[in-house]
JSON list of C-alpha atoms in Angstrom, two decimals:
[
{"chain": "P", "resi": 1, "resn": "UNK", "atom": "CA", "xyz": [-32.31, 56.42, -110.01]},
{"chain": "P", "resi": 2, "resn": "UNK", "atom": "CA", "xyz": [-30.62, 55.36, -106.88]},
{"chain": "P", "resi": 3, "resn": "UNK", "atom": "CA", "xyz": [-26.75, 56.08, -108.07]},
{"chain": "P", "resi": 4, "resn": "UNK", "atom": "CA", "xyz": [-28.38, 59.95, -108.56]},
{"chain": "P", "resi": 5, "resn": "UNK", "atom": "CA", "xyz": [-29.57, 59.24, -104.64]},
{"chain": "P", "resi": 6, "resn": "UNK", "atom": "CA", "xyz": [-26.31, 58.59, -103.85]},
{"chain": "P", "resi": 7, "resn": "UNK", "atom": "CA", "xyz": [-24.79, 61.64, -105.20]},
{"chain": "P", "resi": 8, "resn": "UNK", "atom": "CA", "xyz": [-28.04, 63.13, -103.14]},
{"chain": "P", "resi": 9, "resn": "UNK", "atom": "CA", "xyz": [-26.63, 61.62, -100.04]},
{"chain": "P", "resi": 10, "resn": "UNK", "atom": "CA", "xyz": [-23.14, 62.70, -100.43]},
{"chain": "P", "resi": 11, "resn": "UNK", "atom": "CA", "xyz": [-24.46, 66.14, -100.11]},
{"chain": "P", "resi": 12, "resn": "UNK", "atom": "CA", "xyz": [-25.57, 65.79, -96.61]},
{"chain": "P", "resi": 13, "resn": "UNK", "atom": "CA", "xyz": [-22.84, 63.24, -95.24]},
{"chain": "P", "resi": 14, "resn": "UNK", "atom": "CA", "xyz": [-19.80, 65.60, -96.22]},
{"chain": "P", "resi": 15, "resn": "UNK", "atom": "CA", "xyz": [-22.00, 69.42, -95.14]},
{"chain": "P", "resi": 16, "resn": "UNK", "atom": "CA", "xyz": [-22.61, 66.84, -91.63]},
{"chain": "P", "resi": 17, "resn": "UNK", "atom": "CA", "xyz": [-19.26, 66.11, -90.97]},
{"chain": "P", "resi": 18, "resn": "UNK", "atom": "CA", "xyz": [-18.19, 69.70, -92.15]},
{"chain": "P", "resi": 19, "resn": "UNK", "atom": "CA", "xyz": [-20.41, 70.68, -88.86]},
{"chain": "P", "resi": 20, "resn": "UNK", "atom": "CA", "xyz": [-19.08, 68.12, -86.71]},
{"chain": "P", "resi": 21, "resn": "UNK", "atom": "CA", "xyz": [-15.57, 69.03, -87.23]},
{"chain": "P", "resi": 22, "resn": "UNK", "atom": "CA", "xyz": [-16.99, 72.72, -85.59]},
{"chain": "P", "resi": 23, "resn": "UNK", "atom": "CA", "xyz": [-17.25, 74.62, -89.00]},
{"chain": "P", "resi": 24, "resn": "UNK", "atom": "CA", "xyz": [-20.66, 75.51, -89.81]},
{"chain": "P", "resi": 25, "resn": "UNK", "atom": "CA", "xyz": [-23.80, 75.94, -88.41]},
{"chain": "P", "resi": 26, "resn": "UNK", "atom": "CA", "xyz": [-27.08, 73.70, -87.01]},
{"chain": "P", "resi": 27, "resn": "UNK", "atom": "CA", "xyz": [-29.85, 75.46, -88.36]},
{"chain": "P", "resi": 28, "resn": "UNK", "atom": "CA", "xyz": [-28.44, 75.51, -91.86]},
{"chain": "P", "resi": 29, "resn": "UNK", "atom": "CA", "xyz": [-27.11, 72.00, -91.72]},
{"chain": "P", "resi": 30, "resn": "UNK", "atom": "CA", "xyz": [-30.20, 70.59, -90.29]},
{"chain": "P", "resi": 31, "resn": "UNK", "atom": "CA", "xyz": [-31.88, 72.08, -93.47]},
{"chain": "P", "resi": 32, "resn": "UNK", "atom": "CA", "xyz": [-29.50, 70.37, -96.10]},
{"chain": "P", "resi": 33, "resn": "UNK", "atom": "CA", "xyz": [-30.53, 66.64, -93.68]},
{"chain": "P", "resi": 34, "resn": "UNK", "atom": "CA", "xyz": [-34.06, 67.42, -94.23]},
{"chain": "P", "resi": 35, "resn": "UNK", "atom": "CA", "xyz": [-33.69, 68.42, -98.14]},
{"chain": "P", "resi": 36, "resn": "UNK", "atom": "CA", "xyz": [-31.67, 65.34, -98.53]},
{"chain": "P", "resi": 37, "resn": "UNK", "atom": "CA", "xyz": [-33.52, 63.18, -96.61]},
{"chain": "P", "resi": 38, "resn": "UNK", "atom": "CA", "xyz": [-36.77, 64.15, -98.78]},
{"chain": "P", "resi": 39, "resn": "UNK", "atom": "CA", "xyz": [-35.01, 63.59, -101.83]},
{"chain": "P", "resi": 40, "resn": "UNK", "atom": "CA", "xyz": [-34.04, 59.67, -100.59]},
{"chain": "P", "resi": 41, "resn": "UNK", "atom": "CA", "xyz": [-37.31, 59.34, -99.88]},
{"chain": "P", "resi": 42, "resn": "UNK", "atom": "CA", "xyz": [-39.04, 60.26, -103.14]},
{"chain": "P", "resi": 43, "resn": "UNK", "atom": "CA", "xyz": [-36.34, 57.84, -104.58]},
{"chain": "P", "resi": 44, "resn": "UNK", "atom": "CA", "xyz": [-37.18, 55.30, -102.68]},
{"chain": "P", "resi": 45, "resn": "UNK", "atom": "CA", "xyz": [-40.77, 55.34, -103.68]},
{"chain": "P", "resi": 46, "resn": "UNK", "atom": "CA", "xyz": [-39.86, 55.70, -107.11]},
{"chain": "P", "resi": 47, "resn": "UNK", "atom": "CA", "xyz": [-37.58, 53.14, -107.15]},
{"chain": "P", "resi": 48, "resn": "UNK", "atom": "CA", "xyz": [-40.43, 51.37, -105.35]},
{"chain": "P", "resi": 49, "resn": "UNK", "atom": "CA", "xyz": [-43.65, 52.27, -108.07]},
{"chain": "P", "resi": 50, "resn": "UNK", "atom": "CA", "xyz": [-41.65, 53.18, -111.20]},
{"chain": "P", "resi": 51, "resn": "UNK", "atom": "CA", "xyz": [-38.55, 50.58, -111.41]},
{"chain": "P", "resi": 52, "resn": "UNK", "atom": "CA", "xyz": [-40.33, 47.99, -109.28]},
{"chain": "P", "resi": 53, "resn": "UNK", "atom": "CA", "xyz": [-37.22, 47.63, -106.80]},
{"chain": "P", "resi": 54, "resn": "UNK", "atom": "CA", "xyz": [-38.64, 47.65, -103.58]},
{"chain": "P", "resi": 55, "resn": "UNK", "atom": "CA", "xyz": [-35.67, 46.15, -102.10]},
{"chain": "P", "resi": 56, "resn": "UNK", "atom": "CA", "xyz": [-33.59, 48.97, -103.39]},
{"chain": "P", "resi": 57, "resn": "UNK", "atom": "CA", "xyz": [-36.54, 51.20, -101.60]},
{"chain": "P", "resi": 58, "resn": "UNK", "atom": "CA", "xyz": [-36.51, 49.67, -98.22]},
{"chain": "P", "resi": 59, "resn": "UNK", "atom": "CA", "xyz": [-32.42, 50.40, -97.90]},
{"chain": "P", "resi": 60, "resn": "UNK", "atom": "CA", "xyz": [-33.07, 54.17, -98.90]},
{"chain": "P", "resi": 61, "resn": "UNK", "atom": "CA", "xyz": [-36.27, 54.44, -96.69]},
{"chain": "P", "resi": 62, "resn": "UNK", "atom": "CA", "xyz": [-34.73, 53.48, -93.66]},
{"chain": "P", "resi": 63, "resn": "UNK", "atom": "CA", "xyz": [-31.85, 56.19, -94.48]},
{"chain": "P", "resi": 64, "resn": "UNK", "atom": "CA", "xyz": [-33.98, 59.03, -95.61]},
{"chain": "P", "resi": 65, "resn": "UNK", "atom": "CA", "xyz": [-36.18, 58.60, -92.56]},
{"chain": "P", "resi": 66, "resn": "UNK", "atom": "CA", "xyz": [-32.65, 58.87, -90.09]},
{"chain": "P", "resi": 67, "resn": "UNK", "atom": "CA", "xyz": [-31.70, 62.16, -92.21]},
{"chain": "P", "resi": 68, "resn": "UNK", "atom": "CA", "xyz": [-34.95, 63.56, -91.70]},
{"chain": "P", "resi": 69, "resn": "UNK", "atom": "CA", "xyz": [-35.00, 62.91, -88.07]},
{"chain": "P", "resi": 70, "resn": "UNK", "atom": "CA", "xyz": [-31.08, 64.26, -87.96]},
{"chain": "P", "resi": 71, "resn": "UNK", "atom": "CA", "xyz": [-32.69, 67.47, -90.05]},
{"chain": "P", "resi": 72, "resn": "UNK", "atom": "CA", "xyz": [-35.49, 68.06, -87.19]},
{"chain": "P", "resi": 73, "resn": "UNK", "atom": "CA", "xyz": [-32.97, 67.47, -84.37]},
{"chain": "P", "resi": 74, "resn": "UNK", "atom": "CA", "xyz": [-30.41, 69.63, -86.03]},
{"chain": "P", "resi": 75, "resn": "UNK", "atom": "CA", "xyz": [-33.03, 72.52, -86.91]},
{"chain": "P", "resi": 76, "resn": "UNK", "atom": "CA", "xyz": [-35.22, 72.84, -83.82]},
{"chain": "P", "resi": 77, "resn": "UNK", "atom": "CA", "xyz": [-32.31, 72.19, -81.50]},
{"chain": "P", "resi": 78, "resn": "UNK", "atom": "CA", "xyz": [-34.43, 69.71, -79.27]},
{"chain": "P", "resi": 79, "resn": "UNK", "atom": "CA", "xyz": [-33.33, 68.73, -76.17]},
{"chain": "P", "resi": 80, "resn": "UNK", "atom": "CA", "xyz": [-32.07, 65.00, -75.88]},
{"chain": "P", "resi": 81, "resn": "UNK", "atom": "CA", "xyz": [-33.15, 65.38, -80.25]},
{"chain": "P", "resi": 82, "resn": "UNK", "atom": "CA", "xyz": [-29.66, 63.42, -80.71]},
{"chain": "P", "resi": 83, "resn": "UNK", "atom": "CA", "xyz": [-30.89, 60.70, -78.58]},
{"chain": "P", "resi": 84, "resn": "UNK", "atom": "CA", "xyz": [-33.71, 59.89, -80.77]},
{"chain": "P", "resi": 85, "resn": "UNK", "atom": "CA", "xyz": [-31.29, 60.07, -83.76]},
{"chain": "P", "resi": 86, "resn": "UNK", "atom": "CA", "xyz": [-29.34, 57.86, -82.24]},
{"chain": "P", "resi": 87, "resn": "UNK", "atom": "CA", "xyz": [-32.20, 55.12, -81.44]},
{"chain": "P", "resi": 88, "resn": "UNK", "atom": "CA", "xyz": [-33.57, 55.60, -84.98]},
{"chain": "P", "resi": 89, "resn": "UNK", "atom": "CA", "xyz": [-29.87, 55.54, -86.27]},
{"chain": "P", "resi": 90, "resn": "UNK", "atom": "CA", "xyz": [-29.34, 52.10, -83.88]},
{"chain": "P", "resi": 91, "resn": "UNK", "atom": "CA", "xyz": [-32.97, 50.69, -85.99]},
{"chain": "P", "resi": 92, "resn": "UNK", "atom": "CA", "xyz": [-31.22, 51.90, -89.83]},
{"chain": "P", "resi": 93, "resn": "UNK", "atom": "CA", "xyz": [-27.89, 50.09, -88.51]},
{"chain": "P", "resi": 94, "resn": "UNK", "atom": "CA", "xyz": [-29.35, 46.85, -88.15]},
{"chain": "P", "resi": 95, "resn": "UNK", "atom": "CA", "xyz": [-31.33, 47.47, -91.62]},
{"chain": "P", "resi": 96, "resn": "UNK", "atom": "CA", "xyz": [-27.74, 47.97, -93.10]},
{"chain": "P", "resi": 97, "resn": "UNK", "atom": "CA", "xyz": [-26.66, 44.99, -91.44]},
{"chain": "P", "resi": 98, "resn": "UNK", "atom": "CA", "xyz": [-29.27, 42.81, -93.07]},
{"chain": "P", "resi": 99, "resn": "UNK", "atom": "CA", "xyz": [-28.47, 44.37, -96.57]},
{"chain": "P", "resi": 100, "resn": "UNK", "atom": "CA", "xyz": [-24.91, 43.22, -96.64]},
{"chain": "P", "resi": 101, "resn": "UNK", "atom": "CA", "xyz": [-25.48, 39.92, -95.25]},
{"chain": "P", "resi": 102, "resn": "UNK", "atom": "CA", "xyz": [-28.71, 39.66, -98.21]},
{"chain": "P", "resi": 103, "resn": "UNK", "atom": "CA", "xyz": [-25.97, 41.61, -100.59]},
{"chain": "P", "resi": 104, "resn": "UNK", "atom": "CA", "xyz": [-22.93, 39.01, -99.75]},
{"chain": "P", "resi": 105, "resn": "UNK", "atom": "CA", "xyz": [-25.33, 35.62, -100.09]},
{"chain": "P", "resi": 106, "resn": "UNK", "atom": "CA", "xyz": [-27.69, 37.01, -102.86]},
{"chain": "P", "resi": 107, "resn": "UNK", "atom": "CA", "xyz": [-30.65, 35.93, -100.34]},
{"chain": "P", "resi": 108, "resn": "UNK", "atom": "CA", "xyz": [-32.15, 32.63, -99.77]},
{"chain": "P", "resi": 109, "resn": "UNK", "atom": "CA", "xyz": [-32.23, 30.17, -103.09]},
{"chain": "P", "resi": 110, "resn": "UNK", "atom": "CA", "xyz": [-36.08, 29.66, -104.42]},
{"chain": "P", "resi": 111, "resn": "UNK", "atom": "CA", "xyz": [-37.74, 27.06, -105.60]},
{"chain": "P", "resi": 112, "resn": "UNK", "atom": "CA", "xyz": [-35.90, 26.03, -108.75]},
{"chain": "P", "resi": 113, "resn": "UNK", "atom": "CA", "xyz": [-32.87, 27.60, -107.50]},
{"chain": "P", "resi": 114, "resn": "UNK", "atom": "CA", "xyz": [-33.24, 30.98, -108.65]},
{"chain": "P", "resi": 115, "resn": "UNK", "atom": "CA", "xyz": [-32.30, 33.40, -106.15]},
{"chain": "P", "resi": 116, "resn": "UNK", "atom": "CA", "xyz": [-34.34, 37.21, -105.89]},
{"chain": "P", "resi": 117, "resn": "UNK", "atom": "CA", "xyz": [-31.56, 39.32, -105.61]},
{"chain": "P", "resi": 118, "resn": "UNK", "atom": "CA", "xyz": [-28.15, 38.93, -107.10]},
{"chain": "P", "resi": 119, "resn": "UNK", "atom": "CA", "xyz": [-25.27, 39.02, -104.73]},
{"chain": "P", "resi": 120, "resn": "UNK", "atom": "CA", "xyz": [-22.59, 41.68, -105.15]},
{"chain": "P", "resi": 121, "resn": "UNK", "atom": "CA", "xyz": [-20.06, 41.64, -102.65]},
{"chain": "P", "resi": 122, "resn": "UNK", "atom": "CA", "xyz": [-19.02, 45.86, -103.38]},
{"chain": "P", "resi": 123, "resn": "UNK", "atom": "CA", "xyz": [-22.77, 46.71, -102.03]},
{"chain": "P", "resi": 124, "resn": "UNK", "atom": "CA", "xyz": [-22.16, 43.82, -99.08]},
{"chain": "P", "resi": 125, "resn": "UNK", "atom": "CA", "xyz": [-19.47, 45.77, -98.67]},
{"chain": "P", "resi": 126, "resn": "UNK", "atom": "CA", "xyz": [-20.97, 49.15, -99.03]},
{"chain": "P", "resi": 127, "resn": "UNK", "atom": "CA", "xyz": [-23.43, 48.55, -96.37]},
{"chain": "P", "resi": 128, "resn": "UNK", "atom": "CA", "xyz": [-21.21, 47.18, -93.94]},
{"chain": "P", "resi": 129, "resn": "UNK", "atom": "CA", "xyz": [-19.63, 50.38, -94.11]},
{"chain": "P", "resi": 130, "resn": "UNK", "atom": "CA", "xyz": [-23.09, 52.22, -93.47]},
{"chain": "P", "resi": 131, "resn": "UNK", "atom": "CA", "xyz": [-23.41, 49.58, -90.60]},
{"chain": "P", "resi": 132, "resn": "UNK", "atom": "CA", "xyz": [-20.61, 51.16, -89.28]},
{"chain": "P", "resi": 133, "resn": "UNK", "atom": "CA", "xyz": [-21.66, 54.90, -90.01]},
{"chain": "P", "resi": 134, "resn": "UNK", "atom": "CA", "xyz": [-25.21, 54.44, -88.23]},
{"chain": "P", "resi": 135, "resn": "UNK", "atom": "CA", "xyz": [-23.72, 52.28, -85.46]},
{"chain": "P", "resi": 136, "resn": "UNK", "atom": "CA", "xyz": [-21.46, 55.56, -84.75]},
{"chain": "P", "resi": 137, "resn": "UNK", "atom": "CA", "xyz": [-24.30, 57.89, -84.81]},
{"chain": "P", "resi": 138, "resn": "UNK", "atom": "CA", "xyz": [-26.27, 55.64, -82.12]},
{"chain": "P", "resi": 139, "resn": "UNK", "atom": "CA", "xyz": [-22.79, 56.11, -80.22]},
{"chain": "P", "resi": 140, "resn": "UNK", "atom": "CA", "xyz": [-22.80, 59.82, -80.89]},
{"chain": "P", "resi": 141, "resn": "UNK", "atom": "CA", "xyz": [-26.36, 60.36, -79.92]},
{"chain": "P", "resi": 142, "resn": "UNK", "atom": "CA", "xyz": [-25.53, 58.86, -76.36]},
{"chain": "P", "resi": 143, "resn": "UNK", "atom": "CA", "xyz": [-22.06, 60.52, -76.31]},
{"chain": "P", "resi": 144, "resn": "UNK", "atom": "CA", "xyz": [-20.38, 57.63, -76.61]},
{"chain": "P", "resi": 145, "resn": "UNK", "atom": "CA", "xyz": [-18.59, 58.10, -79.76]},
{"chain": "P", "resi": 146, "resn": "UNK", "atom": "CA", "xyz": [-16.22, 61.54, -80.44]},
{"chain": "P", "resi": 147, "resn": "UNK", "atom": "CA", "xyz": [-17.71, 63.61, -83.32]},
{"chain": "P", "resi": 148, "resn": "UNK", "atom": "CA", "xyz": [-14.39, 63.62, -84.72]},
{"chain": "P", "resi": 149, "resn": "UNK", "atom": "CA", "xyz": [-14.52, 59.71, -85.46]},
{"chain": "P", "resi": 150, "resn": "UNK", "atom": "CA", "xyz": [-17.83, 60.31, -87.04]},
{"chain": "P", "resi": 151, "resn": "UNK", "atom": "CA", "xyz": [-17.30, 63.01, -88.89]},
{"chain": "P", "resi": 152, "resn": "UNK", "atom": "CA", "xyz": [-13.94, 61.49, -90.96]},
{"chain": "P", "resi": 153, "resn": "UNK", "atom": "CA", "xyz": [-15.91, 58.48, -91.10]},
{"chain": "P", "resi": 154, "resn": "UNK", "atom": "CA", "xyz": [-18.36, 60.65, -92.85]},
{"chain": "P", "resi": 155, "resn": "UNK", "atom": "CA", "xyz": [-15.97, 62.12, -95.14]},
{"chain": "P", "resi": 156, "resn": "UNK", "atom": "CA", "xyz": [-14.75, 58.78, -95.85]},
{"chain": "P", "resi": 157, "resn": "UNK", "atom": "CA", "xyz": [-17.38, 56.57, -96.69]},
{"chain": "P", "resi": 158, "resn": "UNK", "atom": "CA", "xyz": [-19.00, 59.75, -99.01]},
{"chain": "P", "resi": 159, "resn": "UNK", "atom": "CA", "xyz": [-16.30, 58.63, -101.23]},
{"chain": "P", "resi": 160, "resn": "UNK", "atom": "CA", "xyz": [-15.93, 54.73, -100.92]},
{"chain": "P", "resi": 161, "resn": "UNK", "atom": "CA", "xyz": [-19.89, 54.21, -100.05]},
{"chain": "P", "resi": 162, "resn": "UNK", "atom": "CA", "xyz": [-21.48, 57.08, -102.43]},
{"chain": "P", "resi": 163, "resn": "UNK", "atom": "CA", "xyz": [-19.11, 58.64, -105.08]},
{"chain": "P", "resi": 164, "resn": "UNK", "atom": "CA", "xyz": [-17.44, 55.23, -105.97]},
{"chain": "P", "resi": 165, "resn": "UNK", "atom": "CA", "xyz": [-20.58, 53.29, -106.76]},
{"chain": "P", "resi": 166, "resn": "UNK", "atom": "CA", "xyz": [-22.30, 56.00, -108.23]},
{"chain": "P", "resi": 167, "resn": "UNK", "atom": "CA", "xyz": [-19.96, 57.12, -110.77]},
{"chain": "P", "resi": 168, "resn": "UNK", "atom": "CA", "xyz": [-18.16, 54.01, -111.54]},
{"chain": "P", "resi": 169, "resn": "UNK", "atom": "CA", "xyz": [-21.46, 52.48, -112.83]},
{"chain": "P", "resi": 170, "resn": "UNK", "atom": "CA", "xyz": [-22.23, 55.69, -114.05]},
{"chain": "P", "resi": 171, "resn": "UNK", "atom": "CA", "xyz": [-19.38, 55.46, -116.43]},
{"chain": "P", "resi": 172, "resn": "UNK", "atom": "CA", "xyz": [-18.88, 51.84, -116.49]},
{"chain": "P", "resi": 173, "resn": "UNK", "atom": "CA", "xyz": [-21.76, 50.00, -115.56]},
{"chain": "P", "resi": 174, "resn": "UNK", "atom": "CA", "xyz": [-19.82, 47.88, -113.44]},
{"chain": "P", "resi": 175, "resn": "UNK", "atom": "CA", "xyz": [-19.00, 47.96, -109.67]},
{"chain": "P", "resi": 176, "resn": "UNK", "atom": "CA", "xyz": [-15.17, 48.01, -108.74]},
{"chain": "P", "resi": 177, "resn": "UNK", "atom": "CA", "xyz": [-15.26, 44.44, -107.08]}
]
């Protein structure tokens, strides 16, 4: 379920930078954020209910909620809109950041040292990367960060934070690293 979210996501990220490289359109792209965003979300809660992940869940909550509030800023062209995508975006960053770290250690050891969550440093790795992404959106909201940077940074990370883990375990069932 969530490598198909990740192909999801990949269709907002690239469409977003797209826009902030000055092709396209606000409306539109706010629409694809929104679609998107819902999508994450349903995964999340059935990654949640059906496949009893709710860690999985909490990652893609946090980021469908940012794309949803990125689709209502982008549609309704609010003013200061980016600056609440930016605080939400600042709140998902720090999520991210606590993935990786959790995704890098494999969490705290249990009583008879079994751990929750296996560690896999490509998803550490993976969410560092998102770190990054959502840390540049706070610094976009505020103007603080070009939409250039973000935007290739976008492009980017579609293909080593989406497309690489989705369709290498797609077609492998392994991660690269």
């Amino acid at each position: 379920m969530t490598l198909a979210v990740l192909v999801a996501i990949s269709v907002m990220w690239v469409p977003l930078a797209i826009f902030l490289l000055g092709k396209g359109e606000g409306k539109s792209t706010g629409a694809v954020c929104g679609m998107v965003g819902t999508v994450v979300i349903i995964g999340a809660i059935l990654q949640a209910a059906v496949f009893k992940d709710g860690f999985v869940a909490g990652l893609l909550f946090a980021h469908g909620l940012l794309y949803c509030i990125t689709s209502y800023a982008l549609v309704t062209g609010v003013e200061d809109g980016l600056n609440t995508v930016a605080n939400v975006s600042f709140t998902v960053a720090i999520v991210s950041l606590i993935y990786a770290i959790l995704f890098f250690t494999g969490g705290p050891v249990l009583e008879g040292g079994k751990r929750l969550l296996e560690s896999s440093n490509y998803f550490g790795f993976a969410c560092l990367g998102y770190t990054v992404l959502t840390i540049e959106v706070w610094g976009f909201g505020y103007g603080k960060c070009p939409a250039k940077l973000l935007a290739w940074s976008l492009i980017l990370w579609a293909f080593i934070g989406l497309y690489v883990p989705a369709f290498w375990l797609f077609t492998s069932g392994t991660l690269p690293f």
